[in-house]
Structure formats: structure tokens, C-alpha cells
Coordinates of C-alpha atoms in Angstrom, one line a residue:
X249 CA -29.4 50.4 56.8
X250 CA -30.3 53.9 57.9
X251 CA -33.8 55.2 57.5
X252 CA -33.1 58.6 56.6
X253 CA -30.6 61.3 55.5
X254 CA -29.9 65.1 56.6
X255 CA -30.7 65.8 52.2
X256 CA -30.7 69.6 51.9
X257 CA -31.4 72.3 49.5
X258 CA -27.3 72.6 48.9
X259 CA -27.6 68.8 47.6
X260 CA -30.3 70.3 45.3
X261 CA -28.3 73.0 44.0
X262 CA -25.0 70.8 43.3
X263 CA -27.2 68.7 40.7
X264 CA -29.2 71.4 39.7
X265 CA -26.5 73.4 38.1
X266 CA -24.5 73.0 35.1
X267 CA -20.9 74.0 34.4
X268 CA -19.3 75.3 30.9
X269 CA -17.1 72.0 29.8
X270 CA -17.1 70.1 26.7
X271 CA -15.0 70.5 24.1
X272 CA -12.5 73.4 23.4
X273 CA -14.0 75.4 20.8
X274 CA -17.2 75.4 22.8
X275 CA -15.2 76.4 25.8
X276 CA -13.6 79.0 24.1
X277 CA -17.0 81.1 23.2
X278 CA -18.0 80.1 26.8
X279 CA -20.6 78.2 25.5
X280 CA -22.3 80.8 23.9
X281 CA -23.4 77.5 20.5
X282 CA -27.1 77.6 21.3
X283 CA -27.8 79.3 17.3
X284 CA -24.5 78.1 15.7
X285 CA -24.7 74.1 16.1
X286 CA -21.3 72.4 14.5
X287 CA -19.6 71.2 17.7
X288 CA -20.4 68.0 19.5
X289 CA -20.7 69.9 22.8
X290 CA -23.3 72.6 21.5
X291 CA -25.2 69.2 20.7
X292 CA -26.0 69.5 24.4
X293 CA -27.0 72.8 24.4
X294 CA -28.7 72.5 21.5
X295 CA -30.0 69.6 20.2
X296 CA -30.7 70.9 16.1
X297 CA -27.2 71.7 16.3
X298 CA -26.1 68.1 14.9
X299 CA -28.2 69.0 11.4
X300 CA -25.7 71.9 11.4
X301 CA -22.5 69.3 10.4
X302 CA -22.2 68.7 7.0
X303 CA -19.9 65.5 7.5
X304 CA -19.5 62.8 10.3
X305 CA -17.2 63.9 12.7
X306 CA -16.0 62.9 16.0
X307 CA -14.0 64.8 18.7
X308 CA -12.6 63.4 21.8
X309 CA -11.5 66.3 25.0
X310 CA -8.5 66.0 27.5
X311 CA -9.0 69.3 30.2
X312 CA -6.6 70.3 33.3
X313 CA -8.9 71.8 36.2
X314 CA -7.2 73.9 38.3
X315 CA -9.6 75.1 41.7
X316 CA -8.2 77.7 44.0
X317 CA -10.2 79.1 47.7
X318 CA -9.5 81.9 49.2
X319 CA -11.0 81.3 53.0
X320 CA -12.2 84.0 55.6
X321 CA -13.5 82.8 58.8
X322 CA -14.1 85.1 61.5
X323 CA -9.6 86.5 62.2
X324 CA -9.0 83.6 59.9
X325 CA -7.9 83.6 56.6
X326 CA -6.4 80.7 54.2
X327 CA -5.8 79.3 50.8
X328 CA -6.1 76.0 49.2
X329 CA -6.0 74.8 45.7
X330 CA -6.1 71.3 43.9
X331 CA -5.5 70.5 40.3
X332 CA -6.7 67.4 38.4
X333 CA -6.3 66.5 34.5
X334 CA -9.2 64.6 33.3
X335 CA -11.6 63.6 30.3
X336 CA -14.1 65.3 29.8
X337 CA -16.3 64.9 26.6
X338 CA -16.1 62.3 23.6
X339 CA -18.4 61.5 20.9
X340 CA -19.2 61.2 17.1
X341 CA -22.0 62.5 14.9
X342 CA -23.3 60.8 11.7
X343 CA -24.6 62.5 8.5
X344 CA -26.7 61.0 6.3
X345 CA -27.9 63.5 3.4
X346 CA -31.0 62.8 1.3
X347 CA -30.3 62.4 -2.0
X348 CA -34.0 63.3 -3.3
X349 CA -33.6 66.8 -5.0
X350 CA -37.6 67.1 -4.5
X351 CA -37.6 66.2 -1.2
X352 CA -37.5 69.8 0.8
X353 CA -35.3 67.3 4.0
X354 CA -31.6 68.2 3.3
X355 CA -30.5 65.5 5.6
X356 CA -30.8 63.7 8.9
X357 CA -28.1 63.4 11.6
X358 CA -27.6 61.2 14.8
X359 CA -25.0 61.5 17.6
X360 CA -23.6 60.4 20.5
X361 CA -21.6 62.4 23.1
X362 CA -20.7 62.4 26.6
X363 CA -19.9 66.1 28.6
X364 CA -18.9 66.1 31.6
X365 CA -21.2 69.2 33.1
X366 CA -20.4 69.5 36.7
X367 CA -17.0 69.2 38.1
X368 CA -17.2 68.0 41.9
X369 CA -13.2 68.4 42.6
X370 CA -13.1 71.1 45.2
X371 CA -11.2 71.8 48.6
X372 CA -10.9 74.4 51.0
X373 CA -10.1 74.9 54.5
X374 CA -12.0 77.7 56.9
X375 CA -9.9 78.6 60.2
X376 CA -10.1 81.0 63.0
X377 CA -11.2 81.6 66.5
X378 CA -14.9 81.4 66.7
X379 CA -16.2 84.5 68.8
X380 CA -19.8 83.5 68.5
X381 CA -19.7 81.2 71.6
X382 CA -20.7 78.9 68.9
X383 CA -18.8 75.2 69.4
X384 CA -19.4 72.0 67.5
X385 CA -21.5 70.9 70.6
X386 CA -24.1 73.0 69.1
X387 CA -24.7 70.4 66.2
X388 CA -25.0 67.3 68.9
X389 CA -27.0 69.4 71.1
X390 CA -30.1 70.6 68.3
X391 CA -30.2 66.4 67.4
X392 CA -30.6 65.4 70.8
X393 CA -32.9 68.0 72.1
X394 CA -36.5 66.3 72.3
X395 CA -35.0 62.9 72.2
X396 CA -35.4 60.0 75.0
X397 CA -31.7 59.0 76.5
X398 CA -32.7 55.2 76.3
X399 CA -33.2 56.2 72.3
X400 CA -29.5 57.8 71.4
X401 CA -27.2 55.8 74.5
X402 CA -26.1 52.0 74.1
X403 CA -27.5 49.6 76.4
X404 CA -25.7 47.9 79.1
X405 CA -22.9 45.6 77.7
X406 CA -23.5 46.8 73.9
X407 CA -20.8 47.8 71.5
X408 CA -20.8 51.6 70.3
X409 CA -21.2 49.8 66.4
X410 CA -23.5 47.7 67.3
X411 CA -25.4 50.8 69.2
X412 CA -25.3 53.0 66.4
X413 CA -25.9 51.0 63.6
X414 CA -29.2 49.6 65.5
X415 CA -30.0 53.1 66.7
X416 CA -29.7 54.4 63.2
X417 CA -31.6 52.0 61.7
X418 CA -34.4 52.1 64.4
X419 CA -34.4 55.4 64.7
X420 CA -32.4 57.6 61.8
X421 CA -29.8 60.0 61.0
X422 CA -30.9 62.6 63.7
X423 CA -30.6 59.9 66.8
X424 CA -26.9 59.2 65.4
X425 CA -25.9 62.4 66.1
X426 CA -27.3 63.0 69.7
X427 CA -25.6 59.1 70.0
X428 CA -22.3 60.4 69.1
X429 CA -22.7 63.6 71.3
X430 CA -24.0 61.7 74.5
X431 CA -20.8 59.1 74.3
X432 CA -18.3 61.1 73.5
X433 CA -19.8 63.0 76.9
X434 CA -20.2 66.5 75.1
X435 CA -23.3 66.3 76.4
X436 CA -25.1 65.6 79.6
X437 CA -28.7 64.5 80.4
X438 CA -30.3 66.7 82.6
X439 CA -31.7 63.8 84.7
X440 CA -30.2 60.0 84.6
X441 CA -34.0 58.4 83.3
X442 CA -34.9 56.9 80.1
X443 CA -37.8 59.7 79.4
X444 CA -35.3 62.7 79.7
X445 CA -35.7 64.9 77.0
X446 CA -33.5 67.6 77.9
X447 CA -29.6 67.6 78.0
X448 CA -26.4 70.4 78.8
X449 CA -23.1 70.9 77.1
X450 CA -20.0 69.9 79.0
X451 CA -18.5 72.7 77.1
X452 CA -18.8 76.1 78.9
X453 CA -19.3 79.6 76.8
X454 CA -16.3 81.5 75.7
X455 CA -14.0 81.4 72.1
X456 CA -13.8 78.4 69.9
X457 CA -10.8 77.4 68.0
X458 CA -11.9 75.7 64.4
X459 CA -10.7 74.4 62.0
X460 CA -12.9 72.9 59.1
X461 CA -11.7 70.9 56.1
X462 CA -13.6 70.5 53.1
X463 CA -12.5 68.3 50.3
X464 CA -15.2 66.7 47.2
X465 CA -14.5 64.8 44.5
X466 CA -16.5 63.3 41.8
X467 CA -18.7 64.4 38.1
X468 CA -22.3 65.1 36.8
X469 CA -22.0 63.3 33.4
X470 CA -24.2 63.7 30.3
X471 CA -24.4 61.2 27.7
X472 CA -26.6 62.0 25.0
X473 CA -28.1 60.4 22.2
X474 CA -29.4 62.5 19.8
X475 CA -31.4 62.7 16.0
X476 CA -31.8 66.2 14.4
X477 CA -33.0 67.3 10.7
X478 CA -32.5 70.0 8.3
X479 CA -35.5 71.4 6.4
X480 CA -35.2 73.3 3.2
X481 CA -32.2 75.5 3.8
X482 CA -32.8 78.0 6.9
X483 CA -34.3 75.3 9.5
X484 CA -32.5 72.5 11.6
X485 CA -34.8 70.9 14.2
X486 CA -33.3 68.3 16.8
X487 CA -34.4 66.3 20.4
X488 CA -31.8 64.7 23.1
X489 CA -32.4 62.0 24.9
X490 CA -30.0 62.2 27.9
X491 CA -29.0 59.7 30.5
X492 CA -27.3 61.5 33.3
X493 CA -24.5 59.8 35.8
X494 CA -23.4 61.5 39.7
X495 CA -20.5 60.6 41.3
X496 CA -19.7 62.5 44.5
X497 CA -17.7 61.9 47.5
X498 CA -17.0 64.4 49.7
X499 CA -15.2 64.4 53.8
X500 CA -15.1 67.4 56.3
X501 CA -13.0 67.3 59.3
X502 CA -13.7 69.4 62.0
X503 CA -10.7 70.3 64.8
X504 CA -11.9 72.1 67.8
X505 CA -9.9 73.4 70.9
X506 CA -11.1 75.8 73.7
X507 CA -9.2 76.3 76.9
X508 CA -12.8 78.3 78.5
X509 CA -12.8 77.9 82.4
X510 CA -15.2 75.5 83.3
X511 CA -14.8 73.0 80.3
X512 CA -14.6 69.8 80.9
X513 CA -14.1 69.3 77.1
X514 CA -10.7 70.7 75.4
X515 CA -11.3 69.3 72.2
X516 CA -12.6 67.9 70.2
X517 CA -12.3 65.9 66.0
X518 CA -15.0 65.2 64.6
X519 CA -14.9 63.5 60.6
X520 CA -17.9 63.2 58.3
X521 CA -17.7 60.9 54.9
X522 CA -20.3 61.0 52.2
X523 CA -20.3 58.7 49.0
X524 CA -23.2 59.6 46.4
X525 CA -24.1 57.6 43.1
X526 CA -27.4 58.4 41.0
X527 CA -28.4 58.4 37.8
X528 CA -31.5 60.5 35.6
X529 CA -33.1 61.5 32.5
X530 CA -33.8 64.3 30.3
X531 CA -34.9 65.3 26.9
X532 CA -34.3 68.3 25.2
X533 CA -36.0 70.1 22.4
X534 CA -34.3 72.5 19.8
X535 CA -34.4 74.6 17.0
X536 CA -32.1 76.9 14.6
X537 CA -33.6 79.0 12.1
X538 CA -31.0 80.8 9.2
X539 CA -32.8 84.2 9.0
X540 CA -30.7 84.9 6.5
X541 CA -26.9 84.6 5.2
X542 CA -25.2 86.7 8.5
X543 CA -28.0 85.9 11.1
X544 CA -29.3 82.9 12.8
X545 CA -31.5 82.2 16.0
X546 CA -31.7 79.4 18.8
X547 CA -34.4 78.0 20.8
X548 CA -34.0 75.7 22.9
X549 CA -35.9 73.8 25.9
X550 CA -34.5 71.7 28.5
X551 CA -36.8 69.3 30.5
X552 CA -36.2 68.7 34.2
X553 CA -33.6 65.6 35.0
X554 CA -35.0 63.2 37.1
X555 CA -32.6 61.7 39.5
X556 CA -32.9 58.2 41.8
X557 CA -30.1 58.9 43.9
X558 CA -28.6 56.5 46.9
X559 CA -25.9 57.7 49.8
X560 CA -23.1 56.3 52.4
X561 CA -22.1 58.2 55.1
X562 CA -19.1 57.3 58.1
X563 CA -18.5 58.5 60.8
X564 CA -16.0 59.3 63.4
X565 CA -15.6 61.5 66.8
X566 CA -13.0 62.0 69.4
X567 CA -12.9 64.2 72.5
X568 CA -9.6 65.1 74.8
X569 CA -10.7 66.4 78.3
X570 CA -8.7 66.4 81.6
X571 CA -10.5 64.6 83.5
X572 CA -11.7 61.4 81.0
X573 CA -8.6 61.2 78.8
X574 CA -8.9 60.4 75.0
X575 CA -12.4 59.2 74.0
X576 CA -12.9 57.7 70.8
X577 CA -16.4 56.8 69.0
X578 CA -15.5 55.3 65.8
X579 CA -18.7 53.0 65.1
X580 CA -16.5 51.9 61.6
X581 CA -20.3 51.2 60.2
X582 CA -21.3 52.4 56.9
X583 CA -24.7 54.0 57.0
X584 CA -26.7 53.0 53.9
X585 CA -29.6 54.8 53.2
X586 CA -32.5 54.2 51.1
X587 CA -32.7 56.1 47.6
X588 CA -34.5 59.2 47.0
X589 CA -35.8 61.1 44.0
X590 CA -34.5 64.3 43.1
X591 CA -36.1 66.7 40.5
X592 CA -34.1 69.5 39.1
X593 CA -35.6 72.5 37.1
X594 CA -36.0 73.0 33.4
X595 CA -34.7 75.9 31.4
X596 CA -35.6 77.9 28.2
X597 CA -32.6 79.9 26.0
X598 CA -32.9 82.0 23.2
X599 CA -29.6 81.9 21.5
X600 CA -28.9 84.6 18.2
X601 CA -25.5 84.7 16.0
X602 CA -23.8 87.0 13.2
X603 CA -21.9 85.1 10.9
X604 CA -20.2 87.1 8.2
X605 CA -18.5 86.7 4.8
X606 CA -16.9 83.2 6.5
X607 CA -14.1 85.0 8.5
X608 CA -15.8 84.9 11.8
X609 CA -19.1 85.3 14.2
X610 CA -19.9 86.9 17.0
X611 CA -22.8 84.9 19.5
X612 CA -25.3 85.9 22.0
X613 CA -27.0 83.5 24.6
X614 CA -29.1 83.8 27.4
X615 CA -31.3 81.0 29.0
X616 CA -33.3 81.2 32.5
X617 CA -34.0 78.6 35.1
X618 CA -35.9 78.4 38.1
X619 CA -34.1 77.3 40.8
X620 CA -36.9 76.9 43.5
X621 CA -38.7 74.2 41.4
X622 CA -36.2 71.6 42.2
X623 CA -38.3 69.0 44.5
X624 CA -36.8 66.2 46.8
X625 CA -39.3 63.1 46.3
X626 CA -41.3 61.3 47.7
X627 CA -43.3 64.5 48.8
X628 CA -45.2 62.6 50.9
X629 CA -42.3 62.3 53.4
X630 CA -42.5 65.0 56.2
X631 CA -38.3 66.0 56.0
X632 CA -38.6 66.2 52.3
X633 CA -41.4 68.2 52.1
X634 CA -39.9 70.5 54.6
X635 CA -36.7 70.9 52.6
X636 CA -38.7 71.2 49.3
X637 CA -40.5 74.7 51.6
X638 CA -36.7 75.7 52.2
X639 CA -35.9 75.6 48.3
X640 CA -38.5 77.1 47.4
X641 CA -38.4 79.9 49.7
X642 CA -34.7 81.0 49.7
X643 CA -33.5 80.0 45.7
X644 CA -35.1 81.8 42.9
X645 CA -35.2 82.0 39.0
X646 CA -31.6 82.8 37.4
X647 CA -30.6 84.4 34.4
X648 CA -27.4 83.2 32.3
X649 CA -25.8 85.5 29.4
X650 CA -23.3 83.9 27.2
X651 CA -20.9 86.3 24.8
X652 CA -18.7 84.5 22.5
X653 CA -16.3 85.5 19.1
X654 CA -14.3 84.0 16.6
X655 CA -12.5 85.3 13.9
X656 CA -10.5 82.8 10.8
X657 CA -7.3 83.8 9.6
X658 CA -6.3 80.9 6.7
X659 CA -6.6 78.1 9.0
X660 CA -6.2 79.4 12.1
X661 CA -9.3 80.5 14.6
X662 CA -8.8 83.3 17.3
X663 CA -11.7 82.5 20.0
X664 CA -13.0 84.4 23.1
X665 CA -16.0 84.5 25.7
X666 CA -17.6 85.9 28.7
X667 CA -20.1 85.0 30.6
X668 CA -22.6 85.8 33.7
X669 CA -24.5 83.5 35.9
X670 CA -26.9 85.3 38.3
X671 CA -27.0 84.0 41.8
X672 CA -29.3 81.1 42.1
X673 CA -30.5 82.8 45.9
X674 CA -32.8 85.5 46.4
X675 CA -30.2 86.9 49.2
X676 CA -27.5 86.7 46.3
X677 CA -25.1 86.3 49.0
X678 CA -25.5 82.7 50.0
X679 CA -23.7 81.4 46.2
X680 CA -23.4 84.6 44.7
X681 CA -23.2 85.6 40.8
X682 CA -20.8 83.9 38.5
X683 CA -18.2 85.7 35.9
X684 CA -16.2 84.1 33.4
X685 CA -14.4 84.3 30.4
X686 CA -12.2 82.4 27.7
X687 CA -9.8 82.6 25.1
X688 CA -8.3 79.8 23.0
X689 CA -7.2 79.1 19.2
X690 CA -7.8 76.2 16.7
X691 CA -5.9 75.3 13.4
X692 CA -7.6 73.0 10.8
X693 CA -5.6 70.9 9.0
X694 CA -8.4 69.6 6.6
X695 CA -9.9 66.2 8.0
X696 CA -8.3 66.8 11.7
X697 CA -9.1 70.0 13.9
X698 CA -7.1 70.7 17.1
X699 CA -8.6 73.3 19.3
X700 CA -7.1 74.3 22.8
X701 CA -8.5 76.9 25.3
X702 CA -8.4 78.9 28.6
X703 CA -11.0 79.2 30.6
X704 CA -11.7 81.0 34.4
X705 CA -14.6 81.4 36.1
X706 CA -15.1 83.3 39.6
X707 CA -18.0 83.2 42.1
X708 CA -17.9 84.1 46.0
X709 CA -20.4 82.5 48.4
X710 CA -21.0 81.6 52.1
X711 CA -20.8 77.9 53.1
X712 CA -22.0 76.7 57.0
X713 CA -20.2 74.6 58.7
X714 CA -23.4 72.5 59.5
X715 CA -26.8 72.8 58.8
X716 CA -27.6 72.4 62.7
X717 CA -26.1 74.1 65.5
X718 CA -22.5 75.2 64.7
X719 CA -24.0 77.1 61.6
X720 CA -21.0 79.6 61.0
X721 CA -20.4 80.3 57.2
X722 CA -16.8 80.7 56.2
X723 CA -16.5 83.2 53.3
X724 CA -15.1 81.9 50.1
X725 CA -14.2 83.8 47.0
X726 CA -13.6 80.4 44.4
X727 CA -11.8 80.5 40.9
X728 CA -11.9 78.1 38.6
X729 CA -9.5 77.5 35.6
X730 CA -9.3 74.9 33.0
X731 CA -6.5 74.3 30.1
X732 CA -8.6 72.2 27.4
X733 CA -7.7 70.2 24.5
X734 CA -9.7 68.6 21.5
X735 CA -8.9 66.6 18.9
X736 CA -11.7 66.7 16.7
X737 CA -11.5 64.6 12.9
X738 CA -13.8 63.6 9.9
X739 CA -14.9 60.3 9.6

């Protein structure tokens, strides 16, 4: 057990945002639902959506995500793609009309669906020569800077596990690193005494080769339960209660090599693993009001989610130098870390839609969320807070336009979408904005509807390497596409 975890603002962000998925029809307006209702993922957009149904239904999605990364990195330059066919939504919704002529309540719905609404599969690999004189010894060196050599080296006779588990729970996540850098001898105390405070590289200045190796897997899942009501004709009202489910696990694998005169390091591997489980809440109020027989109009809220989240990390390091041979610090401990809070921000969306003469609608959607109000918790911890200063002072409030169209011909629907996703960073450069679009077609067959869509979605952004020291960004320009399928039938 570890007392504490490097959590940063890009942990933040991950949960904080919310991916078009769901079913295929909703996928193929680009999830531009939040007036129109009638589809078990626009439930989750819009809770008063569900009064829209005017029978039980259920629907059940199969999609095929397909990721590609382009790479620049200083002369570098590099692809990688993965591809992974998964479920991703399921549900039913039940309607129960009132049978009271007087009564001025049409009828009352409930539901319950799952959407998958982030998508964690993701690899890409930055390479080139580093000509920032920046090395990996960087990281190990801002740890250990400040820290006592009898608080990150093993004592006599000790086992590197047994050192860096004890260290890391005494001590933390910080004093693991400056461990790892100290035994692996990229770095050197200035003096051989307990109180030394102050330590040198081994590795001496000139151009880096790197290599860097990102690959995540894991979902943020939605499952909501939801009741909704239809008043008189023109008004559906509805609320969500939503219990939300993260699965992430994510590696990076660093390969260094330098051949600088005066280096009595050549190079260095250094591996990172992180496993991360949580589960929230949120509720979400919603509204649809007929204006009249072409136009309708959306309002929506959506709380904050409130996440208890818990982490694993491993660990491994290796250096090659002439004079030491091979070194290995492979601890093969698991650092377990105590669970943190996580608040993500709300949004508001105003949604409005033309349908016309029953051939077809066109749909508007915009919604805004601020970005800087996500909060790590407990506040009353000093790393927290200071992250929670970083969010709010680099990420901002984002805007998110939706355009979707559909047109009927007999049973057939012709479907398409765009949509924009302003950068959630005041630089904009950092993730940057997000553009879209879909096309897809449906054919109902009377009790059974079978929908299937494309979808892409493109967005640049710079990742670092590591949050301290070797803090490099590798320039990534990401595109995302997704073949979805729904079977959706009456009950």
C-alpha cells in the first residue's frame, strides 16, 4: 500500500468527457436526439425522451472501433492503429398509457439502458532523436531532488522489493521514483551521507534517442435507470438516475539510447503499468416541449458524476552502461493506492428539431460544459488541491454543436451528422477541437428495426511524455471510426 498517486488534470479530462456511442440511429445524427427522444440512447441525452416511445421497445448494439495515430516527435514520425469489435449499449423501455380520457397525463414510461460513453482502446508510438538535451533522467532527477538518500536507497542487506514497497508505503509515489533512479545508478548523490539532498545525472548532455509506447484499454459505462411522463400533447418531462462504471488500464514503455561522450549510461527501458476501476453517480433532468406539428425543443441538465476511484501501478527499469553491465530494478510489487474522489463538471443543452409531414427531420444541438470545475477530492490534501489549481487554470468552458438528418423513403431511413467539440484547453493546442460526422441507414420491418452506421471523428493534440522532467509532447493527429449495428424490436 502506497500513500499516494502522481493523479493529474489528464486523469480529470479522460472521465470528464463523453464520446458519441450508443445505438446506430443515434450515431448516425451524431447524436444530435436531445428534442426528438424515441431511441434508447437519446434516453441518455435526454431523459423525457422515453415519454416520446409510444410502445415498449428494446434495442441491443454490436460496434467495430477502429483508432488510427499519426505520430510526430521531434525528426520522427510513425503510425499505429488498433481495432476492437465490442458491445456497446442494450436496454428496454416500458410504456404504460393512462387510460383516463380526463386525465390531461398521456402516459408514463420507465427504462433501462447501458451506453458505453468513453472508449479507452487507444495506442500510439512517438519516436525520434530528442535534440532538447532532454533524457528520461530528467523524470528521476525532479523526484529525487530535495529528498534524503537514506529515504529513496535500500538499506544494507535489503531486497530492491522489499525497499520499494517499504519506501513507497512510508514515503509515496514521489520517493519510488528517485528509488528507481538512484539504483539503477542514473543518478548520483552529490555527497555519500544520509542528509544529501542534492544528486547528478550519470548521463552527460547531448541527443537522446526515444522511443515511447503508449497503449490503453478499457470503458466509461453508463447504466441508466430512468422514469419520464407525457403531459397533454406538446410536453414530455423525464429524470435519470445513472450509475457510472471505469475500467482503464493503460502501459508506456520508454526505450532510450545515447552514445554522448562522457555517459556512463547508454540506455536505458523503463515500463510503467496502470490498472484503474471506479464507479459514480449522476442524475439528469429533461424536458421536450411540441411547439407545434414541425417543431420541437430540448432542455436538458446534466449533474456532475461523482467518482470513488482506486489505482495499481508496476513498475520496471533497466539500464545498459559499459562499465556496470545490465542492471535490472524490477521490484515485481504492485503499488495499491488508496481511493480518491473525482468530481466531473455538469452541462446544460438546448436541443431544437423540424420534423415534417413524417418523411424526415433535421436536428440542432448544442450543450456547454465547464471543464475547469472538475475537482480531485479530498481538497484538504496538499497534491490535490494543487492539481485542482492546474485544472482550473489551464482547461476552460467548451461548447458542443450537434447537426443531424434523416429522411424516410417506404421503410427505409437515409441518416447523416456532424459534429464540433471545442477544445476543452484555453491554449486549444494541448487536446485540440473535435470534428465529426456520420452516415448510416435503417429499414423497418414493422415490430423489428435494424439500423447500421459510419461514424469518424478527428481531433489533434499534444501528449508529454511525463508529467516531470522528460516533458516532451509528441504531436498526434487521432481518428476515430466505428461500424455500428442495432437491432432494435417491439415488445
Amino acid at each position: 500500500m502506497s500513500i499516494s498517486f502522481a493523479q493529474d488534470i489528464t486523469d480529470a479530462l479522460r472521465y470528464s468527457q463523453d464520446e458519441i456511442q450508443g445505438t446506430a440511429r443515434f450515431r448516425a445524427l451524431s447524436g444530435a436526439f436531445g428534442a426528438l427522444g424515441g431511441d434508447l440512447s437519446a434516453i441518455s441525452l435526454n431523459p423525457a425522451g422515453s415519454a416520446v416511445f409510444t410502445r415498449s421497445h428494446a434495442a441491443f448494439t454490436l460496434s467495430n472501433l477502429d483508432t488510427k495515430n499519426d505520430v510526430q516527435y521531434f525528426n520522427g514520425f510513425n503510425s499505429a492503429s488498433r481495432s476492437k469489435f465490442d458491445f456497446n449499449q442494450g436496454g428496454a423501455v416500458f410504456v404504460f398509457a393512462n387510460n383516463d380520457s380526463n386525465s390531461p397525463w398521456k402516459k408514463f414510461t420507465v427504462s433501462i439502458n447501458y451506453d458505453k460513453i468513453g472508449n479507452f482502446d487507444n495506442l500510439w508510438v512517438a519516436r525520434g532523436v530528442n535534440t532538447n538535451n532532454n533524457s528520461i533522467d530528467l523524470y528521476f532527477l525532479g523526484y529525487a531532488d530535495g529528498l534524503r538518500l537514506d529515504e529513496i536507497s535500500a538499506l544494507p542487506g535489503e531486497s530492491i522489493s522489499t525497499a520499494y514497497s517499504e519506501i513507497g508505503s512510508l514515503y509515496g509515489f514521489g520517493h519510488q521514483q528517485a528509488f528507481l533512479g538512484f539504483e539503477s545508478f542514473i543518478l548520483e548523490p552529490d555527497a555519500d551521507d544520509d542528509a544529501n539532498t542534492t544528486y547528478f545525472s550519470n548521463l552527460a548532455d547531448g541527443t537522446f534517442d526515444q522511443e515511447y509506447i503508449y497503449a490503453s484499454r478499457g470503458y466509461n459505462g453508463k447504466i441508466t435507470f430512468n422514469a419520464a411522463t407525457q403531459y397533454e400533447d406538446n410536453l414530455f418531462l423525464g429524470l435519470n438516475l445513472n450509475s457510472h462504471l471505469i475500467n482503464y488500464n493503460r502501459s508506456t514503455l520508454l526505450f532510450e539510447d545515447n552514445s554522448n561522450l562522457g555517459s556512463l549510461i547508454n540506455n536505458i527501458e523503463f515500463e510503467n503499468t496502470l490498472s484503474t476501476i471506479g464507479t459514480g453517480f449522476s442524475f439528469q433532468l429533461g424536458g421536450i416541449v411540441k411547439l407545434n406539428k414541425e417543431f420541437r425543443l430540448g432542455l436538458t441538465y446534466d449533474s456532475p458524476t461523482w467518482f470513488t476511484i482506486r489505482e495499481e501501478t508496476t513498475q520496471y527499469l533497466r539500464t545498459v552502461s559499459d562499465i556496470d553491465g545490465s542492471i535490472t530494478i524490477n521490484p515485481n510489487i504492485v503499488n495499491v493506492y488508496p481511493s480518491y474522489r473525482l468530481q466531473t463538471p455538469g452541462k446544460i443543452g438546448g436541443s431544437l428539431a423540424y420534423v415534417f409531414a413524417n418523411k424526415g427531420l433535421f436536428s440542432f444541438d448544442y450543450s456547454l460544459k465547464d471543464y475547469s470545475s472538475a475537482k480531485f477530492k479530498p481538497m484538504s490534501d496538499s497534491y490535490l488541491s494543487s492539481q485542482n489549481n492546474i485544472i482550473n487554470n489551464q482547461l476552460t468552458t467548451a461548447s458542443t454543436y450537434r447537426f443531424g438528418a434523416e429522411y424516410k423513403v417506404k421503410q427505409f431511413s437515409l441518416r447523416g451528422g456532424y459534429r464540433f467539440e471545442e477544445s476543452p484547453y484555453k491554449n486549444g493546442v494541448t487536446v485540440g477541437d473535435l470534428t465529426g460526422y456520420s452516415v448510416g441507414i435503417g429499414v423497418n420491418l414493422g415490430n423489428t428495426k435494424i439500423d447500421i452506421t459510419y461514424d469518424q471523428a478527428n481531433r489533434t493534440s499534444e501528449q508529454q511524455l511525463y508529467s516531470v522532467g522528460l516533458t516532451d509532447a509528441a504531436l498526434i493527429d487521432a481518428r476515430n471510426s466505428n461500424v455500428t449495428f442495432s437491432l432494435g424490436f417491439n415488445l
